[in-house]
Each structure stands twice: as structure tokens, then as C-alpha cells.
C-alpha positions as CSV (number, residue, x, y, z in Angstrom):
1,X,0.0,0.0,0.0
2,X,1.4,3.4,-0.9
3,X,1.0,6.2,1.6
4,X,-1.3,8.9,0.1
5,X,0.7,11.9,1.3
6,X,2.0,14.7,-0.8
7,X,5.7,15.4,-1.0
8,X,8.8,13.4,-1.5
9,X,8.3,11.0,1.5
10,X,5.9,8.7,-0.2
11,X,6.4,5.1,0.9
12,X,5.4,1.6,-0.1
13,X,4.3,-0.2,3.0
14,X,4.4,-4.0,3.6
15,X,2.6,-5.5,6.5
16,X,3.9,-8.7,8.2
17,X,2.4,-10.9,10.9
18,X,4.1,-14.1,12.2
19,X,2.0,-14.3,15.4
20,X,4.3,-12.4,17.7
21,X,2.7,-11.8,21.1
22,X,4.5,-8.8,22.5
23,X,6.5,-5.7,21.5
24,X,9.9,-7.1,22.4
25,X,9.4,-10.1,20.1
26,X,8.1,-7.7,17.4
27,X,11.2,-5.5,17.8
28,X,13.3,-8.6,17.4
29,X,11.4,-9.6,14.2
30,X,11.9,-6.1,12.7
31,X,15.7,-6.3,13.2
32,X,15.8,-9.9,11.9
33,X,13.9,-8.9,8.7
34,X,15.9,-5.7,8.3
35,X,19.1,-7.8,8.2
36,X,17.6,-10.7,6.3
37,X,15.8,-8.7,3.6
38,X,18.6,-6.1,3.3
39,X,16.2,-3.2,3.8
40,X,17.7,0.0,2.5
41,X,18.6,3.0,4.7
42,X,15.6,5.2,5.4
43,X,13.2,2.4,6.0
44,X,10.6,3.1,8.7
45,X,9.6,-0.1,10.5
46,X,6.8,-0.1,13.1
47,X,5.0,-2.4,15.5
48,X,1.2,-2.5,15.6
49,X,-1.0,-3.9,18.4
50,X,-3.6,-6.2,16.9
51,X,-6.9,-6.8,18.7
52,X,-9.4,-8.9,16.8
53,X,-11.9,-11.6,17.8
54,X,-9.2,-14.2,17.0
55,X,-5.9,-12.5,17.4
56,X,-4.2,-10.7,20.3
57,X,-0.6,-9.7,19.6
58,X,1.6,-7.5,17.5
59,X,2.2,-7.2,13.7
60,X,4.7,-5.1,12.0
61,X,4.9,-2.8,9.0
62,X,7.9,-1.9,6.7
63,X,7.7,1.4,4.8
64,X,10.2,1.9,2.0
65,X,10.7,5.0,-0.2
66,X,12.0,2.8,-3.1
67,X,9.2,0.7,-4.8
68,X,11.9,-1.5,-6.3
69,X,13.3,-2.3,-2.9
70,X,9.8,-3.0,-1.6
71,X,9.1,-5.4,-4.5
72,X,12.4,-7.2,-3.8
73,X,11.6,-7.5,-0.1
74,X,8.1,-8.9,-1.0
75,X,9.7,-11.6,-3.2
76,X,12.0,-12.6,-0.4
77,X,9.1,-12.8,2.1
78,X,7.3,-15.0,-0.4
79,X,10.3,-17.3,-0.5
80,X,10.7,-17.7,3.2
81,X,10.0,-21.1,4.7
82,X,7.8,-19.8,7.5
83,X,4.3,-21.3,7.3
84,X,2.9,-18.9,9.9
85,X,4.0,-15.8,8.0
86,X,1.3,-13.6,6.6
87,X,2.1,-10.5,4.6
88,X,0.3,-7.8,2.6
89,X,1.4,-5.3,0.0
90,X,-1.5,-3.3,-1.6
91,X,-4.0,-5.9,-2.8
92,X,-1.5,-8.7,-2.7
93,X,-1.4,-11.1,0.2
94,X,0.5,-14.3,1.1
95,X,0.4,-16.8,3.8
96,X,-2.5,-17.9,6.1
97,X,-5.6,-15.8,5.5
98,X,-5.9,-14.5,9.1
99,X,-2.2,-13.5,9.3
100,X,-2.4,-11.8,5.9
101,X,-5.5,-9.9,7.1
102,X,-3.8,-8.6,10.2
103,X,-0.7,-7.8,8.2
104,X,-2.9,-5.7,5.9
105,X,-4.4,-3.9,8.9
106,X,-0.9,-2.9,10.1
107,X,0.1,-1.8,6.6
108,X,-3.0,0.4,6.3
109,X,-2.4,2.0,9.7
110,X,1.2,2.9,8.8
111,X,0.4,4.0,5.2
112,X,-2.2,6.5,6.6
113,X,0.1,7.4,9.5
114,X,-2.7,6.8,12.0
115,X,-0.7,4.5,14.3
116,X,2.5,2.6,14.6
117,X,5.4,2.5,17.0
118,X,8.6,3.1,15.1
119,X,11.6,0.8,15.8
120,X,13.6,1.7,12.7
121,X,13.6,5.1,11.2
122,X,16.0,7.6,9.7
123,X,18.5,8.8,12.4
124,X,17.7,6.2,15.0
125,X,21.3,5.0,15.0
126,X,22.3,8.5,16.3
127,X,20.1,8.2,19.4
128,X,22.5,6.7,21.9
129,X,23.5,7.8,25.4
130,X,22.4,11.5,25.9
131,X,21.3,13.8,23.1
132,X,19.4,17.1,23.1
133,X,15.8,17.8,22.1
134,X,17.2,19.6,19.1
135,X,19.2,16.5,18.1
136,X,16.0,14.4,18.2
137,X,14.3,16.8,15.8
138,X,17.2,17.7,13.6
139,X,18.9,14.4,13.1
140,X,16.0,12.0,12.9
141,X,12.6,11.5,11.3
142,X,10.9,12.4,14.5
143,X,8.5,15.3,13.7
144,X,7.2,16.3,17.1
145,X,8.1,15.9,20.8
146,X,5.7,16.1,23.7
147,X,6.4,16.0,27.5
148,X,3.8,14.2,29.5
149,X,2.2,16.3,32.2
150,X,3.3,19.5,30.5
151,X,0.9,21.4,28.3
152,X,2.3,22.5,25.0
153,X,1.3,25.3,22.6
154,X,0.7,24.1,19.0
155,X,4.0,24.2,17.1
156,X,6.0,24.5,20.3
157,X,7.7,21.9,22.5
158,X,10.4,21.6,25.1
159,X,13.5,23.8,25.1
160,X,15.8,22.5,22.3
161,X,18.8,22.5,24.6
162,X,17.4,20.1,27.2
163,X,19.3,16.8,27.5
164,X,17.4,13.6,26.7
165,X,18.6,10.3,28.3
166,X,17.8,8.0,25.4
167,X,18.7,4.7,27.2
168,X,19.4,3.5,23.6
169,X,15.7,2.9,23.2
170,X,13.7,5.6,21.4
171,X,10.3,4.6,20.1
172,X,8.2,7.4,18.5
173,X,4.7,6.7,17.3
174,X,2.5,8.0,14.4
175,X,0.0,10.4,15.8
176,X,-2.1,12.6,13.5
177,X,0.3,12.1,10.6
178,X,3.4,13.0,12.6
179,X,6.1,10.8,14.1
180,X,5.7,11.8,17.7
181,X,7.9,11.1,20.7
182,X,6.6,11.2,24.2
183,X,9.1,12.2,26.9
184,X,9.0,12.3,30.7
185,X,10.8,14.6,33.1
186,X,13.9,12.8,34.5
187,X,16.5,13.5,37.1
188,X,18.6,16.7,37.0
189,X,16.3,18.6,34.7
190,X,16.7,16.1,31.9
191,X,14.0,14.2,29.9
192,X,13.7,10.6,28.9
193,X,11.5,8.5,26.6
194,X,8.2,7.4,28.1
195,X,8.8,3.8,27.0
196,X,11.4,2.0,29.2
197,X,13.5,-0.8,27.7
198,X,12.3,-4.1,29.0
199,X,14.5,-5.3,30.5
200,X,17.3,-4.0,28.2
201,X,17.3,-2.6,24.7
202,X,16.3,-5.2,22.1
203,X,18.8,-6.6,19.7
204,X,21.7,-4.4,21.0
205,X,24.0,-6.1,18.6
206,X,22.1,-4.6,15.7
207,X,22.8,-1.0,16.7
């Protein structure tokens, strides 16, 4: 499915569901597929909570700016020896019907930028140790920052110079078409991502 947004950042989105039950397993799946499929730099990969009558778990979506790379990734997914794998790309589906359906849901949510928790995105490799609010916005695909418990005026956020303790685990989410990162006040006047690594950052060897 292709995101219907104007501008240069139009992406082809593939949804994938292998039956993962939680976010940590979904994070691991994203890194595994990023390595195995050779996804190009700039890919945005998200997790999506799935709640249907028959499925409770997490699916993922892979958004690529290059349609050719997306087509190549689709062919590799189709050739994988994983009977439980379902995937969706536009009107194409593969794998078990239920898994393909939930994969299509994840792809649609990402394509419309309605939801999705980003694990891979441009600039994520720069978010280690301590950075500033300005770094988060200037060096990555993150569009907006909010601080829980602190009201913000439209178009404004926290002081760009405030340090952010990344804990090597920064997971923004699509909200109203923007990749948005929620932060919390932390010790010493710093900020930290709302989501805490559980128990440690996933797939540290991938970073």
C-alpha cells in the first residue's frame, strides 16, 4: 500500500504478521527482517497492536521509499520457509488468511500514518546515550516531541537544549500524521522517553 501523502516522502508499505505476542518479540522480528531482507537506509519499521476476535498480539509494517526495494523484499518474504508468516502489499497477500488480514491492517495504519510505534527510522542510530531535544528533531525522522504532564502550545515543544537520556531505546509513534515522541521529566532537569527498555534494549548487537 502506498501512503497517500504529498511530498517526497511517499512510501510503499508492507505488513507482516508471524504471530508475535508482544512488543519485544516484534522489535526482534523487525531487526531480523531488516538484516535478512537487506532493507535500505531510510526504511521506517513499526509495530502495531492487533486486537481482533481471534488475534491478540503484534504485527509489523515496513515502509520503503524505493518501490523496487519493496518489490524485492516482497519476493524474499514470499520465498521464506515460515508457514505462519502472513504479509500484505497493496492488494497482494501471502500466507494464512488470518495472518495476511492482520498484516494488511498494520500496513494500512502505517500508510495512513494513523498509528505505529517506530523501531527503525532515519536517524535512530544516532540516538544513543544522551542527546538534546534539538538533536531528536534535527537528526532523525521524528516530527514532534511532547512532554507528559506539560501542556504545549501548537508548534512548540520543550527547550531544544534540554538533554534527553535515550537509554538507547527511542520509540516514537505515528499520531495525526506525525512521528511523535513522548518524553517524561527525569533527574537533573533532563528528559527521557516514556517507553522504558524491558529489560534491556532489544537486539543491541544490531545497533
